[in-house]
Amino acid sequence: AQTVTQSQPEMSVQEAETVTLSCTYDTSESNYYLFWYKQPPSRQMILVIRQEAYKQQNATENRFSVNFQKAAKSFSLKISDSQLGDTAMYFCAFMKLSGAGSYQLTFGKGTKLSVIP
Amino acid sequence: EPEVTQTPSHQVTQMGQEVILRCVPISNHLYFYWYRQILGQKVEFLVSFYNNEISEKSEIFDDQFSVERPDGSNFTLKIRSTKLEDSAMYFCASKYFSQETQYFGPGTRLLVL
């Protein structure tokens, strides 16, 4: 079974600054995806960024980038130039790809990020 | 852009009553999921559905739960006899066959009294 750990229950950052959210995971799988989802106060889950485990290059999406360390099983999210709209709960999630399966997501407990004006 | 929709957005029910939560996945998606999130806790997988049958379910998904795709567009989650601990946000998600990303609906907030 996979586990995902987010060790920072809450974080805050000044507007326009950079913040890094941590995520570690435990798995025996070699082929998987990792995701960061954002859940604003509206509660809808929105995909922020994804990373394929077999790709060494870190994924980037505009102001969002990840630091994927496969050997360390670490997958942190960096948000640059933080904006007020980034205020949300951020969930790290794991999806295995091997074998027969449903590609279900395993989530961490989340990090509540507050962007301060 | 296509999106997953869910109805109702909120539902209040009495303990022991049956509820049906509805989802319309993105039209060309083939994998469908239900997740739940108890207030303040992480999102948990309930069940996945592919090719008109359950492909995987968690230990949470007991005999009180069932899923159905009755008409090729809707995907429903039924809770036969609700318990207080079923109070949660229920998210539907869908995924295209060859892609890895699951797209989530806005959720249904269920409150069992």
Coordinates of C-alpha atoms in Angstrom, one line a residue:
Chain A
A1 CA 0.0 0.0 0.0
Q2 CA 1.1 3.5 -0.7
T3 CA 1.2 6.3 1.8
V4 CA 1.6 10.0 1.3
T5 CA 2.8 12.4 4.0
Q6 CA 2.5 16.1 4.1
S7 CA 4.3 17.3 7.2
Q8 CA 3.2 21.0 7.1
P9 CA -0.5 21.3 8.2
E10 CA -0.4 25.1 7.6
M11 CA 1.9 27.6 5.9
S12 CA 1.7 31.2 5.1
V13 CA 3.5 33.4 2.6
Q14 CA 3.6 37.0 1.7
E15 CA 2.1 38.0 -1.6
A16 CA 4.7 37.9 -4.4
E17 CA 7.1 35.7 -2.4
T18 CA 8.0 32.1 -3.0
V19 CA 6.8 29.1 -0.9
T20 CA 7.6 25.4 -1.0
L21 CA 5.2 22.7 0.2
S22 CA 6.7 19.4 1.2
C23 CA 5.4 15.9 0.3
T24 CA 7.0 12.5 0.9
Y25 CA 5.6 9.2 -0.1
D26 CA 6.3 5.5 0.4
T27 CA 5.8 2.9 -2.2
S28 CA 7.4 -0.2 -3.7
E29 CA 6.2 0.7 -7.1
S30 CA 8.6 1.8 -9.8
N31 CA 6.0 3.3 -12.2
Y32 CA 3.7 5.9 -10.9
Y33 CA 2.5 9.5 -11.1
L34 CA 2.5 12.2 -8.5
F35 CA 0.1 15.1 -8.4
W36 CA -0.5 18.3 -6.6
Y37 CA -4.2 19.3 -6.3
K38 CA -5.5 22.6 -5.0
Q39 CA -8.7 22.9 -3.1
P40 CA -9.8 26.5 -2.6
P41 CA -12.5 27.5 -0.2
S42 CA -15.1 26.5 -2.8
R43 CA -13.9 22.9 -2.1
Q44 CA -13.5 21.9 -5.8
M45 CA -10.3 19.9 -6.4
I46 CA -8.2 21.5 -9.1
L47 CA -5.1 19.9 -10.7
V48 CA -2.0 22.1 -10.2
I49 CA 0.7 19.9 -11.6
R50 CA 1.7 16.3 -12.3
Q51 CA 4.9 14.4 -12.5
E52 CA 5.7 11.0 -14.1
A53 CA 8.0 9.0 -12.0
Y54 CA 10.2 7.8 -14.9
K55 CA 10.9 11.4 -16.0
Q56 CA 13.8 12.9 -14.3
Q57 CA 13.0 16.4 -15.4
N58 CA 11.0 18.3 -12.9
A59 CA 7.5 19.4 -14.1
T60 CA 6.7 23.1 -14.3
E61 CA 3.4 24.9 -15.0
N62 CA 3.8 28.7 -15.0
R63 CA 4.4 29.8 -11.4
F64 CA 4.3 26.2 -10.1
S65 CA 7.2 23.8 -10.2
V66 CA 8.1 20.6 -8.4
N67 CA 11.3 19.2 -7.0
F68 CA 11.0 15.5 -7.6
Q69 CA 13.6 13.3 -5.8
K70 CA 12.7 9.7 -6.7
A71 CA 15.4 8.1 -4.5
A72 CA 14.3 10.1 -1.5
K73 CA 10.6 9.7 -2.4
S74 CA 10.1 13.4 -2.1
F75 CA 7.8 15.6 -4.2
S76 CA 7.7 19.2 -3.2
L77 CA 5.8 22.0 -4.8
K78 CA 7.2 25.5 -5.3
I79 CA 4.9 28.4 -5.9
S80 CA 6.7 31.5 -7.2
D81 CA 5.3 35.0 -7.1
S82 CA 2.5 33.9 -4.7
Q83 CA -0.9 35.5 -5.4
L84 CA -4.0 35.9 -3.2
G85 CA -5.8 33.4 -5.3
D86 CA -3.3 30.7 -4.4
T87 CA -4.8 30.6 -0.9
A88 CA -6.1 27.1 -0.6
M89 CA -5.6 23.6 0.7
Y90 CA -2.9 21.8 -1.3
F91 CA -3.0 18.0 -1.5
C92 CA -0.2 15.8 -2.7
A93 CA -1.4 12.6 -4.4
F94 CA 0.0 9.3 -5.7
M95 CA -1.2 7.1 -8.4
K96 CA 0.4 3.7 -9.3
L97 CA 0.5 2.5 -12.9
S98 CA 1.6 -1.0 -12.7
G99 CA -0.5 -4.1 -12.8
A100 CA -4.3 -4.3 -13.0
G101 CA -5.8 -1.5 -11.3
S102 CA -8.1 1.4 -11.2
Y103 CA -5.5 4.2 -11.1
Q104 CA -7.0 5.4 -7.8
L105 CA -5.4 8.3 -6.1
T106 CA -3.9 8.2 -2.6
F107 CA -3.9 11.6 -1.0
G108 CA -1.9 13.2 1.8
K109 CA -3.6 15.1 4.6
G110 CA -3.0 18.5 2.9
T111 CA -1.3 21.7 3.6
K112 CA -3.4 24.8 4.2
L113 CA -1.6 27.7 2.4
S114 CA -2.5 31.3 3.2
V115 CA -1.2 34.1 1.0
I116 CA -1.0 37.3 3.0
P117 CA -1.4 40.7 1.3
Chain B
E1 CA -13.7 23.2 -21.4
P2 CA -15.6 20.0 -20.4
E3 CA -16.0 19.5 -16.7
V4 CA -17.4 17.0 -14.3
T5 CA -20.7 18.1 -12.7
Q6 CA -22.4 16.8 -9.5
T7 CA -25.8 17.2 -8.1
P8 CA -27.0 18.2 -5.6
S9 CA -24.4 20.5 -4.2
H10 CA -25.7 20.0 -0.7
Q11 CA -27.9 17.4 0.8
V12 CA -29.3 17.0 4.3
T13 CA -30.8 13.7 5.3
Q14 CA -31.9 11.8 8.4
M15 CA -30.0 8.8 9.7
G16 CA -31.2 5.6 8.1
Q17 CA -32.5 7.3 4.9
E18 CA -31.2 6.4 1.4
V19 CA -29.4 9.0 -0.6
I20 CA -28.3 9.1 -4.2
L21 CA -25.5 11.4 -5.3
R22 CA -25.3 12.1 -9.0
C23 CA -22.4 12.8 -11.2
V24 CA -22.0 13.5 -14.9
P25 CA -18.4 12.7 -15.9
I26 CA -16.7 14.2 -18.9
S27 CA -18.3 12.6 -22.0
N28 CA -15.4 10.7 -23.5
H29 CA -13.9 9.5 -20.2
L30 CA -14.0 5.8 -19.3
Y31 CA -12.8 5.6 -15.7
F32 CA -15.1 6.9 -13.0
Y33 CA -14.4 7.4 -9.3
W34 CA -16.0 8.4 -6.0
Y35 CA -13.9 9.8 -3.2
R36 CA -15.0 11.3 0.1
Q37 CA -13.6 13.9 2.4
I38 CA -14.7 14.0 6.0
L39 CA -14.4 17.6 7.3
G40 CA -10.8 18.4 8.2
Q41 CA -9.5 15.1 6.9
K42 CA -7.8 13.9 3.7
V43 CA -9.6 12.8 0.6
E44 CA -10.2 9.0 0.6
F45 CA -10.8 6.7 -2.3
L46 CA -14.2 4.9 -2.2
V47 CA -14.6 3.1 -5.5
S48 CA -13.6 3.0 -9.2
F49 CA -15.8 2.0 -12.1
Y50 CA -14.7 0.9 -15.6
N51 CA -16.4 -1.0 -18.4
N52 CA -19.7 -1.0 -16.5
E53 CA -18.4 -2.7 -13.4
I54 CA -16.5 -1.9 -10.2
S55 CA -12.8 -2.2 -10.8
E56 CA -11.6 -1.5 -7.3
K57 CA -13.1 -0.5 -4.0
S58 CA -11.8 0.5 -0.6
E59 CA -12.7 -1.0 2.8
I60 CA -14.9 2.0 3.3
F61 CA -17.1 1.0 0.4
D62 CA -19.2 -1.6 2.3
D63 CA -22.6 -3.2 1.5
Q64 CA -24.3 0.1 2.2
F65 CA -22.8 1.7 -0.8
S66 CA -23.4 1.0 -4.5
V67 CA -22.6 2.7 -7.8
E68 CA -24.3 2.6 -11.1
R69 CA -24.1 4.1 -14.5
P70 CA -27.7 3.9 -15.5
D71 CA -27.8 5.7 -18.8
G72 CA -24.4 6.1 -20.3
S73 CA -24.0 9.7 -19.0
N74 CA -24.8 9.7 -15.2
F75 CA -22.7 8.0 -12.6
T76 CA -24.4 7.6 -9.2
L77 CA -23.4 6.7 -5.7
K78 CA -26.1 5.3 -3.5
I79 CA -25.9 5.0 0.3
R80 CA -28.7 2.7 1.4
S81 CA -29.0 3.5 5.1
T82 CA -27.1 6.6 6.0
K83 CA -25.1 6.8 9.2
L84 CA -23.9 9.9 11.0
E85 CA -20.4 9.1 10.0
D86 CA -21.3 9.3 6.3
S87 CA -21.4 13.1 6.7
A88 CA -18.7 14.3 4.3
M89 CA -18.0 15.9 1.0
Y90 CA -18.3 13.4 -1.8
F91 CA -16.3 14.0 -5.0
C92 CA -16.8 12.3 -8.3
A93 CA -13.9 12.1 -10.7
S94 CA -13.4 10.8 -14.2
K95 CA -10.4 9.9 -16.4
Y96 CA -9.8 9.3 -20.0
F97 CA -8.5 5.9 -20.9
S98 CA -5.0 6.8 -22.0
Q99 CA -4.4 9.7 -19.7
E100 CA -3.4 9.8 -16.1
T101 CA -5.2 12.9 -14.8
Q102 CA -8.4 12.6 -12.9
Y103 CA -10.8 15.5 -13.2
F104 CA -12.9 16.2 -10.2
G105 CA -16.4 17.5 -9.8
P106 CA -17.3 20.3 -7.3
G107 CA -18.5 17.8 -4.8
T108 CA -21.7 17.1 -2.9
R109 CA -21.7 18.0 0.8
L110 CA -23.8 15.4 2.6
L111 CA -25.0 16.0 6.1
V112 CA -26.6 13.1 8.0
L113 CA -28.6 14.2 11.1

